[in-house]
Short mmCIF file of C-alpha atoms and ligand atoms in Angstrom, two decimals:
data_model
loop_
_atom_site.label_atom_id
_atom_site.label_comp_id
_atom_site.label_asym_id
_atom_site.label_seq_id
_atom_site.Cartn_x
_atom_site.Cartn_y
_atom_site.Cartn_z
CA UNK A 25 0.00 0.00 0.00
CA UNK A 26 1.24 3.52 -0.79
CA UNK A 27 2.40 5.50 2.19
CA UNK A 28 1.85 9.03 0.87
CA UNK A 29 4.02 10.54 3.64
CA UNK A 30 7.08 8.64 2.41
CA UNK A 31 6.36 8.44 -1.31
CA UNK A 32 8.98 9.79 -3.68
CA UNK A 33 7.35 12.30 -6.02
CA UNK A 34 8.42 11.40 -9.56
CA UNK A 35 8.06 13.26 -12.88
CA UNK A 36 8.68 11.41 -16.15
CA UNK A 37 10.15 13.24 -19.17
CA UNK A 38 9.55 11.56 -22.52
CA UNK A 39 6.37 10.09 -21.02
CA UNK A 40 4.79 9.23 -24.38
CA UNK A 41 7.88 7.40 -25.68
CA UNK A 42 8.58 3.66 -25.65
CA UNK A 43 10.57 3.83 -22.41
CA UNK A 44 8.60 6.70 -20.86
CA UNK A 45 5.31 4.78 -21.09
CA UNK A 46 6.89 1.80 -19.35
CA UNK A 47 8.45 4.01 -16.66
CA UNK A 48 5.08 5.69 -15.94
CA UNK A 49 3.50 2.25 -15.43
CA UNK A 50 6.36 1.08 -13.18
CA UNK A 51 6.36 4.24 -11.04
CA UNK A 52 2.58 4.14 -10.77
CA UNK A 53 2.73 0.53 -9.57
CA UNK A 54 5.55 1.14 -7.06
CA UNK A 55 4.18 1.41 -3.51
CA UNK A 56 6.81 3.93 -2.43
CA UNK A 57 6.46 6.37 -5.38
CA UNK A 58 3.91 8.83 -6.66
CA UNK A 59 3.72 9.73 -10.36
CA UNK A 60 3.16 13.50 -10.21
CA UNK A 61 4.03 14.60 -13.77
CA UNK A 62 4.07 12.97 -17.22
CA UNK A 63 5.70 15.34 -19.70
CA UNK A 64 6.63 14.98 -23.34
CA UNK A 65 7.79 17.25 -26.14
CA UNK A 66 5.95 20.59 -26.06
CA UNK A 67 4.93 20.32 -22.40
CA UNK A 68 6.22 22.98 -20.02
CA UNK A 69 8.76 21.68 -17.48
CA UNK A 70 7.51 24.06 -14.80
CA UNK A 71 4.41 21.83 -14.49
CA UNK A 72 6.68 19.28 -12.81
CA UNK A 73 7.96 21.75 -10.22
CA UNK A 74 4.39 22.95 -9.63
CA UNK A 75 3.62 19.30 -8.89
CA UNK A 76 6.59 19.28 -6.46
CA UNK A 77 8.49 16.51 -8.25
CA UNK A 78 11.55 15.42 -6.24
CA UNK A 79 13.00 13.20 -8.96
CA UNK A 80 12.77 13.35 -12.77
CA UNK A 81 13.25 10.28 -14.92
CA UNK A 82 14.46 11.31 -18.39
CA UNK A 83 14.06 9.03 -21.42
CA UNK A 84 13.91 11.63 -24.19
CA UNK A 85 16.46 12.17 -26.96
CA UNK A 86 20.17 13.08 -27.06
CA UNK A 87 19.11 16.50 -28.46
CA UNK A 88 16.67 17.25 -25.63
CA UNK A 89 18.26 15.80 -22.52
CA UNK A 90 20.83 18.50 -21.72
CA UNK A 91 18.24 21.31 -21.59
CA UNK A 92 16.03 19.15 -19.37
CA UNK A 93 18.93 18.39 -17.04
CA UNK A 94 20.00 22.02 -16.80
CA UNK A 95 16.49 23.07 -15.87
CA UNK A 96 16.00 20.30 -13.30
CA UNK A 97 19.34 20.89 -11.57
CA UNK A 98 18.63 24.63 -11.39
CA UNK A 99 15.28 23.84 -9.75
CA UNK A 100 16.94 21.49 -7.23
CA UNK A 101 15.30 18.38 -8.73
CA UNK A 102 17.40 15.18 -8.88
CA UNK A 103 17.40 13.26 -12.17
CA UNK A 104 17.67 9.63 -13.23
CA UNK A 105 18.75 9.69 -16.87
CA UNK A 106 18.45 6.80 -19.32
CA UNK A 107 18.75 8.92 -22.45
CA UNK A 108 21.90 8.20 -24.44
CA UNK A 109 24.42 10.52 -26.11
CA UNK A 110 26.57 11.38 -23.08
CA UNK A 111 30.11 12.36 -24.09
CA UNK A 112 32.86 13.27 -21.59
CA UNK A 113 32.16 16.95 -22.41
CA UNK A 114 28.48 16.56 -21.55
CA UNK A 115 29.30 14.82 -18.27
CA UNK A 116 31.75 17.62 -17.34
CA UNK A 117 29.02 20.15 -18.06
CA UNK A 118 26.60 18.34 -15.74
CA UNK A 119 29.26 18.22 -13.00
CA UNK A 120 29.67 21.99 -13.36
CA UNK A 121 25.94 22.60 -12.93
CA UNK A 122 25.81 20.27 -9.93
CA UNK A 123 28.73 22.05 -8.24
CA UNK A 124 26.39 25.00 -7.70
CA UNK A 125 23.63 22.73 -6.26
CA UNK A 126 25.25 20.57 -3.57
CA UNK A 127 22.10 18.62 -2.56
CA UNK A 128 21.11 17.54 -6.06
CA UNK A 129 21.92 14.14 -7.60
CA UNK A 130 22.09 13.02 -11.23
CA UNK A 131 22.43 9.39 -12.30
CA UNK A 132 23.34 8.82 -15.95
CA UNK A 133 23.09 5.11 -16.76
CA UNK A 134 23.65 3.85 -20.31
CA UNK A 135 21.71 0.69 -19.49
CA UNK A 136 19.30 0.00 -16.58
CA UNK A 137 19.06 -3.74 -17.27
CA UNK A 138 20.62 -5.52 -14.29
CA UNK A 139 21.87 -8.25 -16.63
CA UNK A 140 23.39 -5.61 -18.89
CA UNK A 141 25.23 -4.04 -15.94
CA UNK A 142 26.65 -7.47 -15.09
CA UNK A 143 27.54 -8.10 -18.75
CA UNK A 144 29.60 -4.88 -18.74
CA UNK A 145 31.29 -5.80 -15.47
CA UNK A 146 32.12 -9.31 -16.73
CA UNK A 147 33.50 -7.85 -19.97
CA UNK A 148 35.73 -5.43 -18.05
CA UNK A 149 36.99 -8.32 -15.93
CA UNK A 150 37.75 -10.54 -18.94
CA UNK A 151 39.43 -7.80 -20.98
CA UNK A 152 42.97 -8.21 -19.64
CA UNK A 153 43.15 -11.92 -20.54
CA UNK A 154 42.45 -11.73 -24.31
CA UNK A 155 44.35 -10.46 -27.35
CA UNK A 156 41.22 -9.38 -29.23
CA UNK A 157 37.77 -8.07 -28.40
CA UNK A 158 34.92 -6.72 -30.53
CA UNK A 159 31.42 -5.58 -29.58
CA UNK A 160 28.27 -6.35 -31.57
CA UNK A 161 25.24 -4.36 -30.43
CA UNK A 162 21.79 -5.06 -31.89
CA UNK A 163 18.72 -2.85 -31.54
CA UNK A 164 15.27 -2.12 -32.94
CA UNK A 165 15.34 0.03 -36.12
CA UNK A 166 13.62 3.05 -34.51
CA UNK A 167 16.64 3.71 -32.33
CA UNK A 168 17.99 7.18 -33.16
CA UNK A 169 21.68 6.72 -32.32
CA UNK A 170 24.57 4.41 -33.17
CA UNK A 171 26.66 3.10 -31.61
CA UNK A 172 24.49 2.47 -28.53
CA UNK A 173 25.28 4.08 -25.20
CA UNK A 174 25.83 0.62 -23.73
CA UNK A 175 28.43 -0.38 -26.33
CA UNK A 176 30.27 2.92 -25.99
CA UNK A 177 30.41 2.52 -22.20
CA UNK A 178 31.53 -1.12 -22.55
CA UNK A 179 34.28 -0.10 -24.98
CA UNK A 180 35.55 2.53 -22.50
CA UNK A 181 35.63 -0.04 -19.68
CA UNK A 182 37.46 -2.58 -21.85
CA UNK A 183 39.98 -0.01 -23.09
CA UNK A 184 40.66 1.10 -19.51
CA UNK A 185 41.19 -2.52 -18.35
CA UNK A 186 43.50 -3.25 -21.30
CA UNK A 187 45.53 -0.10 -20.63
CA UNK A 188 45.86 -0.95 -16.92
CA UNK A 189 47.08 -4.45 -17.91
CA UNK A 190 49.64 -2.90 -20.28
CA UNK A 191 48.09 -4.45 -23.42
CA UNK A 192 48.81 -2.76 -26.74
CA UNK A 193 46.64 -2.54 -29.86
CA UNK A 194 44.81 -5.69 -30.95
CA UNK A 195 46.17 -7.86 -33.78
CA UNK A 196 44.44 -6.85 -37.05
CA UNK A 197 46.05 -6.93 -40.50
CA UNK A 198 42.79 -6.16 -42.33
CA UNK A 199 42.63 -3.28 -44.83
CA UNK A 200 39.13 -1.82 -44.81
CA UNK A 201 38.05 -1.94 -48.50
CA UNK A 202 34.68 -0.31 -47.78
CA UNK A 203 34.24 2.41 -45.13
CA UNK A 204 32.57 1.02 -42.04
CA UNK A 205 33.30 -2.64 -42.81
CA UNK A 206 35.22 -2.99 -39.54
CA UNK A 207 32.72 -1.02 -37.47
CA UNK A 208 33.34 2.08 -35.36
CA UNK A 209 36.56 2.51 -33.40
CA UNK A 210 35.74 3.45 -29.81
CA UNK A 211 38.91 3.78 -27.72
CA UNK A 212 40.56 1.17 -29.96
CA UNK A 213 37.66 -1.31 -29.65
CA UNK A 214 35.62 -2.15 -32.77
CA UNK A 215 31.86 -1.73 -32.30
CA UNK A 216 29.36 -3.10 -34.85
CA UNK A 217 25.79 -1.75 -34.80
CA UNK A 218 22.96 -3.92 -36.13
CA UNK A 219 19.42 -2.52 -36.55
CA UNK A 220 16.62 -4.97 -37.36
CA UNK A 221 12.86 -5.25 -36.87
CA UNK A 222 11.92 -7.57 -34.04
CA UNK A 223 14.93 -6.72 -31.89
CA UNK A 224 14.74 -4.78 -28.60
CA UNK A 225 18.27 -4.34 -27.14
CA UNK A 226 21.07 -6.91 -27.30
CA UNK A 227 24.84 -6.94 -27.00
CA UNK A 228 27.60 -9.47 -27.49
CA UNK A 229 31.20 -8.95 -26.41
CA UNK A 230 33.44 -11.37 -28.31
CA UNK A 231 36.90 -12.04 -26.89
CA UNK A 232 39.58 -14.03 -28.68
CA UNK A 233 42.97 -15.42 -27.78
CA UNK A 234 45.16 -18.43 -28.66
CA UNK A 235 42.79 -21.20 -29.77
CA UNK A 236 39.79 -19.95 -27.81
CA UNK A 237 36.99 -17.39 -27.77
CA UNK A 238 34.70 -16.16 -25.02
CA UNK A 239 31.31 -14.58 -25.81
CA UNK A 240 29.45 -12.58 -23.18
CA UNK A 241 25.91 -11.81 -24.31
CA UNK A 242 22.97 -9.93 -22.87
CA UNK A 243 19.43 -9.67 -24.29
CA UNK A 244 16.67 -7.30 -23.26
CA UNK A 245 13.62 -9.03 -24.74
CA UNK A 246 11.14 -6.49 -23.37
CA UNK A 247 11.45 -2.93 -22.01
CA UNK A 248 10.19 -4.13 -18.62
CA UNK A 249 13.75 -5.44 -18.22
CA UNK A 250 14.91 -1.87 -17.55
CA UNK A 251 12.34 -1.09 -14.85
CA UNK A 252 13.92 -2.63 -11.71
CA UNK A 253 17.07 -0.61 -12.47
CA UNK A 254 15.13 2.62 -13.07
CA UNK A 255 13.17 2.22 -9.82
CA UNK A 256 16.41 1.46 -7.94
CA UNK A 257 17.88 4.68 -9.36
CA UNK A 258 14.84 6.69 -8.22
CA UNK A 259 15.02 5.18 -4.72
CA UNK A 260 18.74 5.90 -4.30
CA UNK A 261 19.32 9.19 -6.10
CA UNK A 262 18.04 11.39 -3.27
CA UNK A 263 20.86 10.04 -1.06
CA UNK A 264 23.51 10.40 -3.80
CA UNK A 265 24.26 14.06 -4.49
CA UNK A 266 26.56 14.85 -7.42
CA UNK A 267 26.99 12.93 -10.66
CA UNK A 268 26.94 9.13 -10.81
CA UNK A 269 27.68 7.40 -14.12
CA UNK A 270 26.39 3.83 -14.46
CA UNK A 271 24.12 1.86 -12.16
CA UNK A 272 26.98 -0.26 -10.76
CA UNK A 273 27.57 1.73 -7.60
CA UNK A 274 23.83 1.63 -6.73
CA UNK A 275 23.87 -2.19 -6.63
CA UNK A 276 24.80 -3.98 -3.37
N1 NAD B 328 19.49 3.55 -20.26
C1 NAD B 328 18.69 2.57 -20.66
O1 NAD B 328 18.57 1.51 -20.02
C2 NAD B 328 17.88 2.77 -21.92
C3 NAD B 328 16.94 1.83 -22.31
C4 NAD B 328 16.16 2.08 -23.43
C5 NAD B 328 16.34 3.28 -24.12
N2 NAD B 328 17.29 4.16 -23.71
C6 NAD B 328 17.46 5.47 -24.34
O2 NAD B 328 16.37 6.29 -23.93
C7 NAD B 328 16.07 7.24 -24.94
C8 NAD B 328 14.60 7.14 -25.31
O3 NAD B 328 14.34 5.89 -25.90
P1 NAD B 328 12.88 5.49 -26.42
O4 NAD B 328 13.03 4.20 -27.15
O5 NAD B 328 11.91 5.60 -25.31
O6 NAD B 328 12.63 6.67 -27.48
P2 NAD B 328 11.23 7.26 -28.00
O7 NAD B 328 11.55 8.00 -29.25
O8 NAD B 328 10.19 6.19 -28.02
O9 NAD B 328 10.81 8.29 -26.85
C9 NAD B 328 11.38 9.55 -26.65
C10 NAD B 328 10.27 10.48 -26.18
O10 NAD B 328 10.85 11.72 -25.77
C11 NAD B 328 10.00 12.75 -26.22
N3 NAD B 328 10.72 14.01 -26.22
C12 NAD B 328 11.52 14.55 -27.17
N4 NAD B 328 11.99 15.75 -26.78
C13 NAD B 328 11.46 15.98 -25.54
C14 NAD B 328 11.59 17.04 -24.61
N5 NAD B 328 12.33 18.13 -24.88
N6 NAD B 328 10.94 16.94 -23.41
C15 NAD B 328 10.17 15.87 -23.14
N7 NAD B 328 10.02 14.82 -23.99
C16 NAD B 328 10.66 14.89 -25.17
C17 NAD B 328 9.53 12.28 -27.60
O11 NAD B 328 8.36 12.98 -28.03
C18 NAD B 328 9.26 10.81 -27.31
O12 NAD B 328 7.94 10.59 -26.84
C19 NAD B 328 17.04 6.95 -26.08
O13 NAD B 328 18.19 7.78 -25.95
C20 NAD B 328 17.42 5.50 -25.84
O14 NAD B 328 18.66 5.16 -26.39
C21 NAD B 328 18.06 3.92 -22.65
O1 LIG B 329 16.32 1.11 -27.20
C1 LIG B 329 17.30 1.85 -27.02
O2 LIG B 329 17.48 2.91 -27.66
C2 LIG B 329 18.30 1.46 -26.00
N1 LIG B 329 19.27 2.29 -25.77
C3 LIG B 329 20.30 2.11 -24.81
C4 LIG B 329 21.66 2.18 -25.46
O3 LIG B 329 21.84 2.97 -26.41
O4 LIG B 329 22.57 1.48 -25.01
C5 LIG B 329 20.11 0.93 -23.90
C6 LIG B 329 19.41 -0.21 -24.53
C7 LIG B 329 18.12 0.21 -25.24
#
């Protein structure tokens, strides 16, 4: 049963989108949360502060998210962000805004699937033991960006682990005859983006070494897979001022 006195007041941005609709349902069904605002493109953000939202959940677009974040942080509203497109420059900008608002928290998580978080952790752990690694991410064809936020984050983690282990570039004698044939180069890791009807969100990390390969794969078969992670973010963000990147540190 909802205890109104302790409920977290949540506003959803991108509420009419694929993820936003799912988040509204999950927040509405959570006994410890109250859905106080459902906003999409064209709606005025001040409606959420009028509704006294304590936390925003943003699943909008890479073009929209920074303006939303700026406004929320200025208003003292903490934000759980699933929207992709976060470069190092964007993260530095958010840190700057937060420096002026010490009580406010922002969580930017490239993937809220708990299995996906583990897949990234396992990939980072395996990285030092293999000569080669490539990432194949697969998504539905209405996705606006490539490569995915998850694959970019995974590539950063792998590159960091390889650098810490003193590994050099991967063996690869191939001359690319057609641009793009070898995928995108993210921190020295090749990332291949597949878009096909019927898919939701999937990623394989393929490692190779002498006479063996290791494949780590995660599949989100339905957008409900992201909801436990989103709700965890909402529950924890009010105790986590400043910027947090990735859901990892919110897990026990
Ligand atoms: N982190 C994760 O676990 C995760 C999971 C799924 C999707 N995503 C990301 O979330 C984002 C949204 O994905 P989606 O599939 O729901 O997209 P979508 O296109 O279905 O939904 C986006 C919604 O945002 C709305 N919107 C656009 N500008 C807005 C603004 N200024 N204010 C409020 N709403 C605005 C659009 O009208 C649309 O309804 C993408 O960046 C996607 O990559 C992240
Ligand atoms: O459907 C999407 O869009 C997704 N985007 C995220 C990404 O870019 O990694 C997470 C998975 C779903």
